[in-house]
C-alpha cells in the first residue's frame, strides 16, 4: 500500500515539475518572440518613415524645380517683351 502511495506522490511531483518546466519554456519563448516581433516592427516603421520622408523630399524638389523653370520662363518672356518694346521705339 505504501508503495502505491509513494508512486502516486512521485508521479504527481514529476507531473508538477513537467508542467512548471513547460510553463517556463512557453513564457520564455513568448518573451523572445515578442522581442523579435517588436524589433521587426521597429525596423519596418523606421524604413517606412525613411521612405515617406524621402518621397516628401523628392516631391519638394520637383515642386521647387517646376517653380524655377516657371520663373526662368517668366523672366525670358519679360526680357523678350522689353527687347521688342525697345526695338519698336527705335
PDB file of C-alpha atoms in Angstrom:
ATOM      1  CA  UNK A   1       0.000   0.000   0.000  1.00  0.00           C
ATOM      2  CA  UNK A   2       2.846   2.350   0.872  1.00  0.00           C
ATOM      3  CA  UNK A   3       4.465   1.638  -2.481  1.00  0.00           C
ATOM      4  CA  UNK A   4       1.295   2.667  -4.327  1.00  0.00           C
ATOM      5  CA  UNK A   5       1.010   5.913  -2.343  1.00  0.00           C
ATOM      6  CA  UNK A   6       4.687   6.696  -2.920  1.00  0.00           C
ATOM      7  CA  UNK A   7       4.413   6.002  -6.631  1.00  0.00           C
ATOM      8  CA  UNK A   8       1.328   8.276  -6.876  1.00  0.00           C
ATOM      9  CA  UNK A   9       3.160  11.044  -4.978  1.00  0.00           C
ATOM     10  CA  UNK A  10       6.261  10.646  -7.172  1.00  0.00           C
ATOM     11  CA  UNK A  11       4.077  10.754 -10.291  1.00  0.00           C
ATOM     12  CA  UNK A  12       2.370  13.930  -9.024  1.00  0.00           C
ATOM     13  CA  UNK A  13       5.725  15.563  -8.264  1.00  0.00           C
ATOM     14  CA  UNK A  14       7.057  14.604 -11.704  1.00  0.00           C
ATOM     15  CA  UNK A  15       3.876  15.967 -13.283  1.00  0.00           C
ATOM     16  CA  UNK A  16       4.208  19.268 -11.380  1.00  0.00           C
ATOM     17  CA  UNK A  17       7.868  19.553 -12.405  1.00  0.00           C
ATOM     18  CA  UNK A  18       6.937  18.849 -16.029  1.00  0.00           C
ATOM     19  CA  UNK A  19       4.165  21.483 -16.018  1.00  0.00           C
ATOM     20  CA  UNK A  20       6.402  24.079 -14.366  1.00  0.00           C
ATOM     21  CA  UNK A  21       9.159  23.377 -16.899  1.00  0.00           C
ATOM     22  CA  UNK A  22       6.713  23.565 -19.793  1.00  0.00           C
ATOM     23  CA  UNK A  23       5.187  26.779 -18.441  1.00  0.00           C
ATOM     24  CA  UNK A  24       8.568  28.448 -18.003  1.00  0.00           C
ATOM     25  CA  UNK A  25       9.615  27.342 -21.505  1.00  0.00           C
ATOM     26  CA  UNK A  26       6.421  28.757 -23.029  1.00  0.00           C
ATOM     27  CA  UNK A  27       6.823  32.012 -21.068  1.00  0.00           C
ATOM     28  CA  UNK A  28      10.461  32.420 -22.161  1.00  0.00           C
ATOM     29  CA  UNK A  29       9.633  31.539 -25.759  1.00  0.00           C
ATOM     30  CA  UNK A  30       6.781  34.068 -25.836  1.00  0.00           C
ATOM     31  CA  UNK A  31       9.063  36.786 -24.462  1.00  0.00           C
ATOM     32  CA  UNK A  32      11.666  36.015 -27.115  1.00  0.00           C
ATOM     33  CA  UNK A  33       9.053  36.052 -29.880  1.00  0.00           C
ATOM     34  CA  UNK A  34       7.584  39.310 -28.572  1.00  0.00           C
ATOM     35  CA  UNK A  35      11.030  40.929 -28.522  1.00  0.00           C
ATOM     36  CA  UNK A  36      11.726  39.667 -32.046  1.00  0.00           C
ATOM     37  CA  UNK A  37       8.446  40.988 -33.433  1.00  0.00           C
ATOM     38  CA  UNK A  38       8.877  44.305 -31.605  1.00  0.00           C
ATOM     39  CA  UNK A  39      12.328  44.749 -33.152  1.00  0.00           C
ATOM     40  CA  UNK A  40      10.979  43.772 -36.563  1.00  0.00           C
ATOM     41  CA  UNK A  41       8.101  46.249 -36.219  1.00  0.00           C
ATOM     42  CA  UNK A  42      10.535  48.986 -35.206  1.00  0.00           C
ATOM     43  CA  UNK A  43      12.744  48.281 -38.231  1.00  0.00           C
ATOM     44  CA  UNK A  44       9.730  48.314 -40.538  1.00  0.00           C
ATOM     45  CA  UNK A  45       8.474  51.560 -39.003  1.00  0.00           C
ATOM     46  CA  UNK A  46      11.891  53.166 -39.420  1.00  0.00           C
ATOM     47  CA  UNK A  47      12.099  52.006 -43.033  1.00  0.00           C
ATOM     48  CA  UNK A  48       8.577  53.282 -43.726  1.00  0.00           C
ATOM     49  CA  UNK A  49       9.385  56.625 -42.104  1.00  0.00           C
ATOM     50  CA  UNK A  50      12.563  56.936 -44.166  1.00  0.00           C
ATOM     51  CA  UNK A  51      10.612  56.090 -47.313  1.00  0.00           C
ATOM     52  CA  UNK A  52       7.910  58.655 -46.544  1.00  0.00           C
ATOM     53  CA  UNK A  53      10.487  61.340 -45.773  1.00  0.00           C
ATOM     54  CA  UNK A  54      12.365  60.567 -48.990  1.00  0.00           C
ATOM     55  CA  UNK A  55       9.176  60.716 -51.079  1.00  0.00           C
ATOM     56  CA  UNK A  56       8.202  64.032 -49.468  1.00  0.00           C
ATOM     57  CA  UNK A  57      11.695  65.429 -50.085  1.00  0.00           C
ATOM     58  CA  UNK A  58      11.550  64.324 -53.724  1.00  0.00           C
ATOM     59  CA  UNK A  59       8.125  65.941 -54.145  1.00  0.00           C
ATOM     60  CA  UNK A  60       9.519  69.178 -52.724  1.00  0.00           C
ATOM     61  CA  UNK A  61      12.490  69.006 -55.074  1.00  0.00           C
ATOM     62  CA  UNK A  62      10.207  68.528 -58.082  1.00  0.00           C
ATOM     63  CA  UNK A  63       7.989  71.386 -56.919  1.00  0.00           C
ATOM     64  CA  UNK A  64      10.961  73.713 -56.488  1.00  0.00           C
ATOM     65  CA  UNK A  65      12.335  72.665 -59.860  1.00  0.00           C
ATOM     66  CA  UNK A  66       8.994  73.451 -61.508  1.00  0.00           C
ATOM     67  CA  UNK A  67       8.940  76.831 -59.781  1.00  0.00           C
ATOM     68  CA  UNK A  68      12.457  77.617 -61.013  1.00  0.00           C
ATOM     69  CA  UNK A  69      11.529  76.589 -64.553  1.00  0.00           C
ATOM     70  CA  UNK A  70       8.402  78.770 -64.430  1.00  0.00           C
ATOM     71  CA  UNK A  71      10.458  81.687 -63.113  1.00  0.00           C
ATOM     72  CA  UNK A  72      13.032  81.281 -65.905  1.00  0.00           C
ATOM     73  CA  UNK A  73      10.232  81.170 -68.454  1.00  0.00           C
ATOM     74  CA  UNK A  74       8.650  84.311 -66.979  1.00  0.00           C
ATOM     75  CA  UNK A  75      11.979  86.159 -66.979  1.00  0.00           C
ATOM     76  CA  UNK A  76      12.661  85.131 -70.587  1.00  0.00           C
ATOM     77  CA  UNK A  77       9.226  86.402 -71.638  1.00  0.00           C
ATOM     78  CA  UNK A  78       9.777  89.708 -69.842  1.00  0.00           C
ATOM     79  CA  UNK A  79      13.189  90.130 -71.470  1.00  0.00           C
ATOM     80  CA  UNK A  80      11.723  89.369 -74.902  1.00  0.00           C
ATOM     81  CA  UNK A  81       8.919  91.866 -74.268  1.00  0.00           C
ATOM     82  CA  UNK A  82      11.356  94.582 -73.200  1.00  0.00           C
ATOM     83  CA  UNK A  83      13.567  93.886 -76.235  1.00  0.00           C
ATOM     84  CA  UNK A  84      10.584  94.087 -78.597  1.00  0.00           C
ATOM     85  CA  UNK A  85       9.450  97.315 -76.977  1.00  0.00           C
ATOM     86  CA  UNK A  86      12.958  98.754 -77.252  1.00  0.00           C
ATOM     87  CA  UNK A  87      13.209  97.754 -80.925  1.00  0.00           C
ATOM     88  CA  UNK A  88       9.774  99.210 -81.700  1.00  0.00           C
ATOM     89  CA  UNK A  89      10.755 102.549 -80.165  1.00  0.00           C
ATOM     90  CA  UNK A  90      13.801 102.882 -82.421  1.00  0.00           C
TER      91      UNK A  90
END
